[in-house]
Amino acid sequence: MSYNLIVLGGGPGGYTSAIRGASLGAKVALIEKAELGGLCLNKGCIPTKTYYHASFLKEKVKKMPKWGITISEECFNLEKVTERKELVISTLKKGIEFLLKGRKVDLYKGEGILLNPGQVKVGDQVLSGENILIATGTYAAFPKALTPNGENILSSDDMLNLKELPTSLLVVGAGVLGLEFASIYRSFGSEVMVLEILPQILPQEDPLIAEEVRKLLTRQGIKFYTGSTLVEMKAKDGKTLVEFLTPSGMERVEVEKVLIATGRKPLVPQGAGEIGLALDQLGTISIKEDLSTNIPGIYAAGDVSYKIQLAHLATHMGLQATENALHKKNKPVDLTIIPRVTYIHPPLALTGLTLKEASEAGIKARTVKVPWTAVGMALIEESRDGFCSFTVEEGSEKIVGVQILGNEAPNLISEGSVIVSEGLTLDKLSEIIHPHPTLGEIYFEAAEAGRGLGLHTLGSGLHYSLNNRGLGLRVP
């Protein structure tokens, strides 16, 4: 069979690209060896956020007496959460199947193997394509000594299928995945500890923001061991004895379950090496600004081709790659403004540049920060923890980054992306009317504070700046 576009991988970067290609009039084949929706739908974003929503509701139950509502926390049932998760996955998967069928995309079940720049083998069939888009995602990477066994040492997949709530949990890895599971299971009622080999949690984030998150989660009862190395794990009387070396010396803890959340690696399709497809030092497929590879007619998008692993980024890249391939364009993809979220309680969301990233980019900037309690809705919802901060370019007063730690941060951050993308200044943002009472008013409060005219904060908030002597703090 011959196609205008062959897409390898049915995840967020793949199935959306197949739909877009068909919408543009192309004959499209989509190859998926496992489940439609990929990691995100089946074992990542969607199931974990279903669990997160359950934990969010459980946190709400704790606060309900303040509104005159009393519900026993004993009603929590982990198996019901798992059932709900499966229903959500099944429903969304059927939706994808319906869309692919409606767009007349040919779906092939099996592993796509690259034979040459214009051919892909799947099962016993060989497909020919004018263009090939690789969106095969990643796979879980475990050090040999930390390989999950599905019993006491678990992967994130295992965590989504537990029948009983563990009394205690040690999470190895304090990246986004590790912190999300730590927060979820702490809310469910488990005793939770987090082990991280690097000196800070959320190692990829700004140290100031990471420290805020650490303080918040510590207050919620999560115990952190940073700068610590796992030495040994062994089963003992139905528990797991874990030994690790901290900056203060050797520690030993006994827990029921251990979650290994140490990251993922790019899943490059078979045949890539044989046809000469170039990879970078991280093992991802090397791409140009237009998402093409070193081989004409082959494009790549998403986790398999970029260091930042996010479903919405994979979709964005895939759609651009599809249009470039089919329209023979070389339009560069904009990867400068990528919103990202860590689903803890309350959630963290960022877009644009942090103060550290601005400094590394040679931009002289400062951070303006206001507390979550600057808006009335925070008290109405009893969601007082958190803040909103802007990274502001000195001189132009343009907002080049937004950071939010607070309830509804994932839904609020999209406005931040628009602000950064459009180059809004503090003055311009302060002129935009936000409805009252809403959490969205935090943008207005931060803009006013940045202008030295804070309304519901004393002074003009906290201002941070980086200079050649390091971090400086001034309180106007």
Short mmCIF file of C-alpha atoms in Angstrom, two decimals:
data_model
loop_
_atom_site.label_atom_id
_atom_site.label_comp_id
_atom_site.label_asym_id
_atom_site.label_seq_id
_atom_site.Cartn_x
_atom_site.Cartn_y
_atom_site.Cartn_z
CA MET A 1 0.00 0.00 0.00
CA SER A 2 1.15 3.53 -0.77
CA TYR A 3 0.48 6.58 1.38
CA ASN A 4 1.18 10.29 1.42
CA LEU A 5 2.01 10.01 5.13
CA ILE A 6 2.91 7.09 7.39
CA VAL A 7 2.83 7.84 11.11
CA LEU A 8 4.68 5.59 13.56
CA GLY A 9 3.14 5.78 17.02
CA GLY A 10 -0.48 6.28 18.10
CA GLY A 11 0.16 8.56 21.07
CA PRO A 12 -0.63 12.31 21.35
CA GLY A 13 2.00 13.23 18.77
CA GLY A 14 0.99 10.44 16.39
CA TYR A 15 -2.77 10.02 16.23
CA THR A 16 -3.35 13.80 16.09
CA SER A 17 -0.89 14.05 13.21
CA ALA A 18 -2.70 11.26 11.37
CA ILE A 19 -6.01 13.07 11.82
CA ARG A 20 -4.49 16.36 10.67
CA GLY A 21 -2.92 14.73 7.62
CA ALA A 22 -6.23 13.17 6.62
CA SER A 23 -7.99 16.51 7.18
CA LEU A 24 -5.56 18.05 4.70
CA GLY A 25 -6.58 15.49 2.09
CA ALA A 26 -3.69 13.06 2.44
CA LYS A 27 -3.90 9.29 2.41
CA VAL A 28 -2.60 8.36 5.87
CA ALA A 29 -1.49 5.19 7.64
CA LEU A 30 -1.09 5.06 11.42
CA ILE A 31 0.96 2.27 12.99
CA GLU A 32 0.64 1.46 16.70
CA LYS A 33 2.10 -1.65 18.31
CA ALA A 34 0.33 -1.38 21.67
CA GLU A 35 -2.68 0.80 22.52
CA LEU A 36 -4.11 3.85 20.77
CA GLY A 37 -3.43 6.98 22.78
CA GLY A 38 0.04 5.80 23.69
CA LEU A 39 1.62 6.23 27.10
CA CYS A 40 -0.34 9.39 27.87
CA LEU A 41 -3.80 7.89 27.54
CA ASN A 42 -3.10 4.38 28.82
CA LYS A 43 -0.40 4.67 31.48
CA GLY A 44 0.49 8.34 31.87
CA CYS A 45 -1.32 11.67 31.78
CA ILE A 46 -4.92 10.47 31.77
CA PRO A 47 -4.83 7.66 34.37
CA THR A 48 -2.53 9.55 36.74
CA LYS A 49 -4.75 12.63 36.58
CA THR A 50 -7.79 10.47 37.23
CA TYR A 51 -6.04 9.35 40.41
CA TYR A 52 -5.02 12.93 41.09
CA HIS A 53 -8.61 14.11 40.81
CA ALA A 54 -9.65 11.44 43.30
CA SER A 55 -6.96 12.69 45.69
CA PHE A 56 -8.12 16.28 45.09
CA LEU A 57 -11.66 15.31 46.07
CA LYS A 58 -10.34 13.52 49.15
CA GLU A 59 -8.52 16.70 50.16
CA LYS A 60 -11.80 18.58 49.69
CA VAL A 61 -13.57 16.12 51.98
CA LYS A 62 -11.15 17.06 54.78
CA LYS A 63 -12.14 20.73 54.44
CA MET A 64 -15.89 20.25 53.95
CA PRO A 65 -16.83 20.70 57.64
CA LYS A 66 -15.93 24.38 57.17
CA TRP A 67 -18.92 24.57 54.81
CA GLY A 68 -21.17 22.60 57.13
CA ILE A 69 -20.74 19.32 55.26
CA THR A 70 -19.41 16.22 56.98
CA ILE A 71 -18.38 13.10 55.04
CA SER A 72 -16.51 10.18 56.53
CA GLU A 73 -13.07 9.66 54.99
CA GLU A 74 -13.54 5.94 55.62
CA CYS A 75 -15.61 5.81 52.43
CA PHE A 76 -12.44 5.92 50.29
CA ASN A 77 -12.09 2.86 48.04
CA LEU A 78 -8.95 2.52 45.90
CA GLU A 79 -10.49 -0.18 43.72
CA LYS A 80 -13.29 2.21 42.74
CA VAL A 81 -10.69 4.79 41.72
CA THR A 82 -9.05 2.16 39.51
CA GLU A 83 -12.42 1.29 37.95
CA ARG A 84 -13.01 4.96 37.21
CA LYS A 85 -9.57 5.21 35.63
CA GLU A 86 -10.32 2.29 33.30
CA LEU A 87 -13.64 3.84 32.28
CA VAL A 88 -11.98 7.15 31.41
CA ILE A 89 -9.28 5.41 29.36
CA SER A 90 -11.80 3.23 27.51
CA THR A 91 -14.07 6.15 26.69
CA LEU A 92 -11.27 8.33 25.33
CA LYS A 93 -9.78 5.44 23.35
CA LYS A 94 -13.11 4.78 21.65
CA GLY A 95 -13.22 8.46 20.79
CA ILE A 96 -9.85 8.25 19.03
CA GLU A 97 -10.94 5.14 17.12
CA PHE A 98 -14.10 6.94 16.02
CA LEU A 99 -12.14 9.97 14.79
CA LEU A 100 -9.59 7.89 12.88
CA LYS A 101 -12.34 5.90 11.21
CA GLY A 102 -14.25 9.07 10.37
CA ARG A 103 -11.16 10.57 8.75
CA LYS A 104 -10.48 7.32 6.87
CA VAL A 105 -7.05 6.81 8.42
CA ASP A 106 -5.78 3.24 7.90
CA LEU A 107 -4.80 1.82 11.30
CA TYR A 108 -2.20 -0.95 11.48
CA LYS A 109 -1.62 -2.89 14.70
CA GLY A 110 1.97 -3.94 15.11
CA GLU A 111 5.51 -2.63 15.29
CA GLY A 112 6.64 -0.36 12.50
CA ILE A 113 10.15 -1.18 11.25
CA LEU A 114 11.99 1.26 9.00
CA LEU A 115 13.22 -0.55 5.88
CA ASN A 116 14.43 2.47 3.94
CA PRO A 117 13.58 6.20 3.74
CA GLY A 118 10.28 5.46 2.01
CA GLN A 119 9.18 2.09 3.36
CA VAL A 120 7.93 0.73 6.67
CA LYS A 121 7.26 -2.90 7.51
CA VAL A 122 4.44 -3.80 9.89
CA GLY A 123 3.76 -7.49 10.41
CA ASP A 124 3.90 -9.15 6.98
CA GLN A 125 3.06 -5.97 5.10
CA VAL A 126 5.36 -3.37 3.59
CA LEU A 127 3.94 0.15 3.34
CA SER A 128 5.34 2.83 1.05
CA GLY A 129 5.12 6.47 2.01
CA GLU A 130 6.08 9.81 0.53
CA ASN A 131 6.59 11.06 4.09
CA ILE A 132 7.17 9.30 7.40
CA LEU A 133 6.54 10.85 10.81
CA ILE A 134 8.12 9.14 13.81
CA ALA A 135 6.25 9.75 17.07
CA THR A 136 7.07 6.58 18.99
CA GLY A 137 7.54 8.20 22.41
CA THR A 138 9.61 6.77 25.25
CA TYR A 139 9.95 3.74 27.52
CA ALA A 140 10.51 3.53 31.26
CA ALA A 141 14.21 3.41 32.14
CA PHE A 142 15.27 1.56 35.29
CA PRO A 143 18.80 1.05 36.64
CA LYS A 144 19.55 -2.68 36.92
CA ALA A 145 19.52 -2.58 40.71
CA LEU A 146 16.12 -0.85 40.72
CA THR A 147 14.13 -3.00 38.32
CA PRO A 148 10.48 -3.28 39.49
CA ASN A 149 9.18 -6.74 40.35
CA GLY A 150 5.48 -5.86 40.51
CA GLU A 151 5.27 -6.89 44.17
CA ASN A 152 7.13 -4.64 46.60
CA ILE A 153 9.21 -2.69 44.06
CA LEU A 154 6.85 -0.98 41.65
CA SER A 155 6.74 0.99 38.41
CA SER A 156 4.28 3.79 37.74
CA ASP A 157 2.17 1.25 35.82
CA ASP A 158 1.96 -0.89 38.95
CA MET A 159 0.93 2.10 41.06
CA LEU A 160 -2.14 2.56 38.87
CA ASN A 161 -3.37 -0.98 39.50
CA LEU A 162 -2.97 -1.49 43.25
CA LYS A 163 -5.94 -3.12 44.91
CA GLU A 164 -5.07 -1.95 48.40
CA LEU A 165 -3.61 1.30 49.67
CA PRO A 166 -0.03 0.83 50.93
CA THR A 167 0.50 1.99 54.49
CA SER A 168 3.92 3.35 53.53
CA LEU A 169 5.61 4.27 50.26
CA LEU A 170 9.14 5.27 49.31
CA VAL A 171 9.41 7.09 45.98
CA VAL A 172 12.81 6.92 44.30
CA GLY A 173 13.10 10.00 42.10
CA ALA A 174 11.84 13.52 42.83
CA GLY A 175 11.03 14.60 39.29
CA VAL A 176 7.51 15.38 38.13
CA LEU A 177 6.36 11.74 38.05
CA GLY A 178 7.75 10.96 41.49
CA LEU A 179 6.27 14.04 43.15
CA GLU A 180 2.86 13.51 41.57
CA PHE A 181 2.59 9.96 42.91
CA ALA A 182 3.97 11.09 46.27
CA SER A 183 1.31 13.78 46.53
CA ILE A 184 -1.50 11.50 45.33
CA TYR A 185 -0.74 8.66 47.72
CA ARG A 186 -0.10 11.01 50.63
CA SER A 187 -3.59 12.42 50.07
CA PHE A 188 -4.97 8.89 49.87
CA GLY A 189 -3.49 8.25 53.32
CA SER A 190 -0.12 6.55 52.82
CA GLU A 191 2.99 7.56 54.73
CA VAL A 192 5.30 8.86 51.98
CA MET A 193 9.04 9.41 51.68
CA VAL A 194 10.93 10.64 48.60
CA LEU A 195 14.54 9.83 47.77
CA GLU A 196 16.47 11.98 45.26
CA ILE A 197 20.11 11.62 44.28
CA LEU A 198 20.42 15.31 43.30
CA PRO A 199 20.47 18.13 45.87
CA GLN A 200 17.02 19.51 44.98
CA ILE A 201 13.63 18.09 44.10
CA LEU A 202 12.30 18.92 40.62
CA PRO A 203 15.92 19.09 39.40
CA GLN A 204 14.97 20.73 36.09
CA GLU A 205 13.17 23.64 37.74
CA ASP A 206 14.34 26.92 39.20
CA PRO A 207 15.83 26.28 42.69
CA LEU A 208 13.59 28.92 44.30
CA ILE A 209 10.45 27.28 42.96
CA ALA A 210 11.66 23.79 43.85
CA GLU A 211 12.28 24.92 47.42
CA GLU A 212 8.77 26.38 47.68
CA VAL A 213 7.34 23.04 46.55
CA ARG A 214 9.51 21.13 48.99
CA LYS A 215 8.35 23.26 51.92
CA LEU A 216 4.72 22.85 50.89
CA LEU A 217 4.88 19.05 50.55
CA THR A 218 6.89 18.74 53.76
CA ARG A 219 4.09 20.53 55.63
CA GLN A 220 1.72 17.94 54.19
CA GLY A 221 3.75 15.15 55.75
CA ILE A 222 5.99 14.01 52.89
CA LYS A 223 9.56 13.41 54.01
CA PHE A 224 12.40 14.20 51.60
CA TYR A 225 15.93 12.83 51.37
CA THR A 226 17.87 14.82 48.76
CA GLY A 227 21.49 14.36 47.76
CA SER A 228 20.99 10.73 48.76
CA THR A 229 22.05 7.48 47.12
CA LEU A 230 20.20 4.17 47.35
CA VAL A 231 22.48 1.44 48.70
CA GLU A 232 20.30 -1.65 49.15
CA MET A 233 16.73 -2.91 49.10
CA LYS A 234 15.63 -6.25 50.50
CA ALA A 235 12.35 -7.88 51.44
CA LYS A 236 11.69 -8.48 55.12
CA ASP A 237 8.49 -9.86 56.65
CA GLY A 238 6.22 -8.49 53.94
CA LYS A 239 7.98 -5.13 53.97
CA THR A 240 10.96 -3.67 52.14
CA LEU A 241 14.04 -2.61 54.07
CA VAL A 242 15.76 0.24 52.24
CA GLU A 243 19.23 1.56 53.02
CA PHE A 244 20.50 4.80 51.52
CA LEU A 245 23.34 7.23 52.09
CA THR A 246 22.36 10.82 52.87
CA PRO A 247 24.62 13.86 53.39
CA SER A 248 24.21 13.18 57.12
CA GLY A 249 25.07 9.49 56.94
CA MET A 250 23.42 6.12 56.39
CA GLU A 251 19.64 5.87 56.81
CA ARG A 252 17.40 2.81 57.00
CA VAL A 253 13.65 2.80 56.49
CA GLU A 254 11.09 0.02 56.30
CA VAL A 255 8.22 0.53 53.87
CA GLU A 256 5.46 -1.53 52.31
CA LYS A 257 6.07 -0.41 48.71
CA VAL A 258 8.84 1.28 46.72
CA LEU A 259 8.07 3.24 43.55
CA ILE A 260 10.89 3.61 41.03
CA ALA A 261 10.34 6.91 39.20
CA THR A 262 13.72 7.47 37.60
CA GLY A 263 12.74 8.69 34.15
CA ARG A 264 12.24 7.52 30.57
CA LYS A 265 14.32 7.07 27.41
CA PRO A 266 13.42 7.66 23.74
CA LEU A 267 11.88 4.68 21.94
CA VAL A 268 13.60 4.89 18.56
CA PRO A 269 11.99 2.52 16.02
CA GLN A 270 13.78 -0.53 14.68
CA GLY A 271 15.69 0.08 11.48
CA ALA A 272 16.65 3.65 12.37
CA GLY A 273 20.33 2.78 12.61
CA GLU A 274 20.31 0.73 9.43
CA ILE A 275 18.92 3.58 7.33
CA GLY A 276 21.28 6.12 8.91
CA LEU A 277 18.82 8.15 10.98
CA ALA A 278 20.85 10.54 13.15
CA LEU A 279 20.48 10.62 16.93
CA ASP A 280 21.75 13.23 19.38
CA GLN A 281 23.77 12.72 22.56
CA LEU A 282 20.60 12.02 24.56
CA GLY A 283 19.58 9.21 22.22
CA THR A 284 16.68 11.19 20.77
CA ILE A 285 16.20 11.58 17.03
CA SER A 286 18.01 14.68 15.80
CA ILE A 287 15.59 17.17 14.29
CA LYS A 288 15.94 20.49 12.52
CA GLU A 289 13.83 23.56 13.28
CA ASP A 290 11.17 22.36 10.84
CA LEU A 291 11.10 18.93 12.56
CA SER A 292 12.71 17.16 9.61
CA THR A 293 15.55 14.72 10.21
CA ASN A 294 18.79 14.16 8.32
CA ILE A 295 16.89 11.90 5.91
CA PRO A 296 14.61 13.71 3.41
CA GLY A 297 10.95 12.80 3.87
CA ILE A 298 11.35 11.60 7.47
CA TYR A 299 10.15 13.80 10.33
CA ALA A 300 10.02 13.26 14.09
CA ALA A 301 7.93 14.74 16.89
CA GLY A 302 7.38 14.41 20.62
CA ASP A 303 9.36 12.57 23.27
CA VAL A 304 11.38 10.50 20.79
CA SER A 305 12.87 13.70 19.38
CA TYR A 306 12.98 16.26 22.18
CA LYS A 307 14.32 16.50 25.73
CA ILE A 308 11.08 17.87 27.19
CA GLN A 309 8.55 15.04 27.45
CA LEU A 310 5.03 16.47 27.41
CA ALA A 311 1.93 15.22 25.60
CA HIS A 312 0.76 18.67 24.53
CA LEU A 313 4.21 19.46 23.18
CA ALA A 314 4.19 16.21 21.19
CA THR A 315 0.85 17.19 19.67
CA HIS A 316 2.12 20.68 18.81
CA MET A 317 5.24 19.27 17.17
CA GLY A 318 3.36 16.55 15.33
CA LEU A 319 0.84 18.92 13.79
CA GLN A 320 3.59 21.26 12.60
CA ALA A 321 5.63 18.37 11.20
CA THR A 322 2.59 17.05 9.33
CA GLU A 323 1.87 20.38 7.68
CA ASN A 324 5.53 20.86 6.78
CA ALA A 325 5.70 17.38 5.26
CA LEU A 326 2.50 17.54 3.23
CA HIS A 327 2.82 21.16 2.14
CA LYS A 328 6.57 20.93 1.54
CA LYS A 329 7.17 23.78 3.96
CA ASN A 330 10.08 24.34 6.30
CA LYS A 331 8.24 26.43 8.88
CA PRO A 332 10.17 26.29 12.18
CA VAL A 333 8.37 25.08 15.28
CA ASP A 334 8.31 27.47 18.24
CA LEU A 335 9.56 25.66 21.34
CA THR A 336 10.23 28.75 23.46
CA ILE A 337 6.91 28.89 25.30
CA ILE A 338 6.01 25.46 26.63
CA PRO A 339 3.56 25.31 29.56
CA ARG A 340 4.28 22.53 32.05
CA VAL A 341 2.39 21.29 35.08
CA THR A 342 3.22 19.23 38.14
CA TYR A 343 0.03 17.82 39.66
CA ILE A 344 0.62 18.08 43.38
CA HIS A 345 -1.61 19.70 46.02
CA PRO A 346 -1.90 22.52 45.06
CA PRO A 347 -0.54 22.10 41.53
CA LEU A 348 2.45 23.90 40.03
CA ALA A 349 2.30 25.36 36.51
CA LEU A 350 4.91 27.32 34.59
CA THR A 351 5.32 28.83 31.15
CA GLY A 352 7.98 30.91 29.46
CA LEU A 353 11.23 31.58 31.32
CA THR A 354 12.02 31.30 35.00
CA LEU A 355 14.49 33.76 36.50
CA LYS A 356 17.28 31.20 36.15
CA GLU A 357 16.43 30.49 32.51
CA ALA A 358 16.23 34.20 31.70
CA SER A 359 19.67 34.74 33.20
CA GLU A 360 21.08 31.81 31.21
CA ALA A 361 19.58 33.35 28.05
CA GLY A 362 21.34 36.65 28.76
CA ILE A 363 18.14 38.47 29.72
CA LYS A 364 18.37 40.87 32.64
CA ALA A 365 15.20 40.19 34.59
CA ARG A 366 13.55 40.23 37.97
CA THR A 367 10.79 38.16 39.56
CA VAL A 368 7.64 39.73 40.97
CA LYS A 369 5.72 37.49 43.35
CA VAL A 370 2.37 37.78 45.13
CA PRO A 371 0.76 35.30 47.56
CA TRP A 372 -2.28 33.26 46.57
CA THR A 373 -4.27 34.97 49.31
CA ALA A 374 -4.14 38.23 47.33
CA VAL A 375 -7.45 37.13 45.76
CA GLY A 376 -10.69 36.51 47.61
CA MET A 377 -11.49 33.26 45.82
CA ALA A 378 -8.54 31.63 47.58
CA LEU A 379 -10.32 32.10 50.91
CA ILE A 380 -13.71 31.12 49.49
CA GLU A 381 -12.24 27.83 48.28
CA GLU A 382 -9.99 27.46 51.34
CA SER A 383 -7.01 27.13 49.00
CA ARG A 384 -4.58 29.54 50.61
CA ASP A 385 -1.26 27.90 49.78
CA GLY A 386 0.61 29.17 46.76
CA PHE A 387 1.72 32.18 44.78
CA CYS A 388 1.83 33.76 41.34
CA SER A 389 5.10 35.15 40.05
CA PHE A 390 6.25 36.81 36.85
CA THR A 391 9.68 36.89 35.28
CA VAL A 392 9.92 40.49 34.03
CA GLU A 393 12.53 41.80 31.61
CA GLU A 394 14.22 44.88 33.01
CA GLY A 395 13.76 47.97 30.88
CA SER A 396 10.99 46.75 28.57
CA GLU A 397 8.89 45.48 31.52
CA LYS A 398 7.72 42.59 29.32
CA ILE A 399 6.53 39.48 31.12
CA VAL A 400 8.75 36.67 29.81
CA GLY A 401 7.65 33.96 32.23
CA VAL A 402 4.77 33.01 34.55
CA GLN A 403 4.90 30.64 37.51
CA ILE A 404 1.82 29.62 39.49
CA LEU A 405 1.59 27.39 42.55
CA GLY A 406 -2.04 27.22 43.55
CA ASN A 407 -5.45 25.69 43.03
CA GLU A 408 -6.48 25.61 39.34
CA ALA A 409 -2.93 26.47 38.23
CA PRO A 410 -3.16 24.03 35.27
CA ASN A 411 -6.20 25.88 33.91
CA LEU A 412 -4.81 29.33 34.68
CA ILE A 413 -1.43 28.87 33.01
CA SER A 414 -2.85 29.11 29.47
CA GLU A 415 -3.43 32.82 30.02
CA GLY A 416 0.20 33.03 31.07
CA SER A 417 1.29 31.48 27.77
CA VAL A 418 -0.72 34.08 25.85
CA ILE A 419 0.79 36.88 27.95
CA VAL A 420 4.33 35.69 27.24
CA SER A 421 3.66 34.89 23.59
CA GLU A 422 2.18 38.33 22.92
CA GLY A 423 4.93 40.14 24.81
CA LEU A 424 2.56 41.86 27.24
CA THR A 425 4.06 44.34 29.67
CA LEU A 426 3.02 44.84 33.28
CA ASP A 427 1.23 48.04 32.24
CA LYS A 428 -0.75 46.30 29.50
CA LEU A 429 -1.75 43.36 31.69
CA SER A 430 -2.93 45.72 34.42
CA GLU A 431 -5.39 47.22 31.90
CA ILE A 432 -7.08 43.86 31.23
CA ILE A 433 -10.22 43.38 33.34
CA HIS A 434 -10.46 40.05 35.17
CA PRO A 435 -13.83 38.96 36.60
CA HIS A 436 -14.36 39.01 40.36
CA PRO A 437 -14.21 36.90 42.42
CA THR A 438 -11.97 34.48 40.52
CA LEU A 439 -8.55 32.94 40.91
CA GLY A 440 -7.66 34.54 37.58
CA GLU A 441 -7.49 37.90 39.35
CA ILE A 442 -4.08 36.80 40.58
CA TYR A 443 -2.69 37.95 37.21
CA PHE A 444 -3.98 41.48 37.80
CA GLU A 445 -2.65 41.50 41.36
CA ALA A 446 0.80 40.40 40.22
CA ALA A 447 0.86 42.99 37.44
CA GLU A 448 -0.08 45.77 39.84
CA ALA A 449 2.48 44.61 42.39
CA GLY A 450 5.13 44.61 39.68
CA ARG A 451 4.27 48.22 38.87
CA GLY A 452 4.70 49.17 42.54
CA LEU A 453 0.94 49.63 42.91
CA GLY A 454 -0.11 46.45 44.69
CA LEU A 455 -3.76 46.51 45.76
CA HIS A 456 -4.17 43.50 48.02
CA THR A 457 -0.51 43.08 48.94
CA LEU A 458 1.63 45.39 51.03
CA GLY A 459 4.26 47.26 49.07
CA SER A 460 4.77 45.74 45.64
CA GLY A 461 5.50 42.13 46.42
CA LEU A 462 8.87 40.43 46.57
CA HIS A 463 11.36 41.23 43.83
CA TYR A 464 14.19 38.84 43.05
CA SER A 465 17.01 39.49 40.62
CA LEU A 466 20.12 37.65 39.53
CA ASN A 467 23.47 39.38 39.31
CA ASN A 468 27.10 38.34 39.17
CA ARG A 469 27.06 37.83 42.93
CA GLY A 470 24.15 35.43 42.79
CA LEU A 471 20.59 35.89 44.01
CA GLY A 472 19.51 39.22 45.43
CA LEU A 473 16.27 39.93 47.26
CA ARG A 474 14.74 43.32 47.78
CA VAL A 475 11.42 44.13 49.42
CA PRO A 476 10.04 47.43 48.14
#
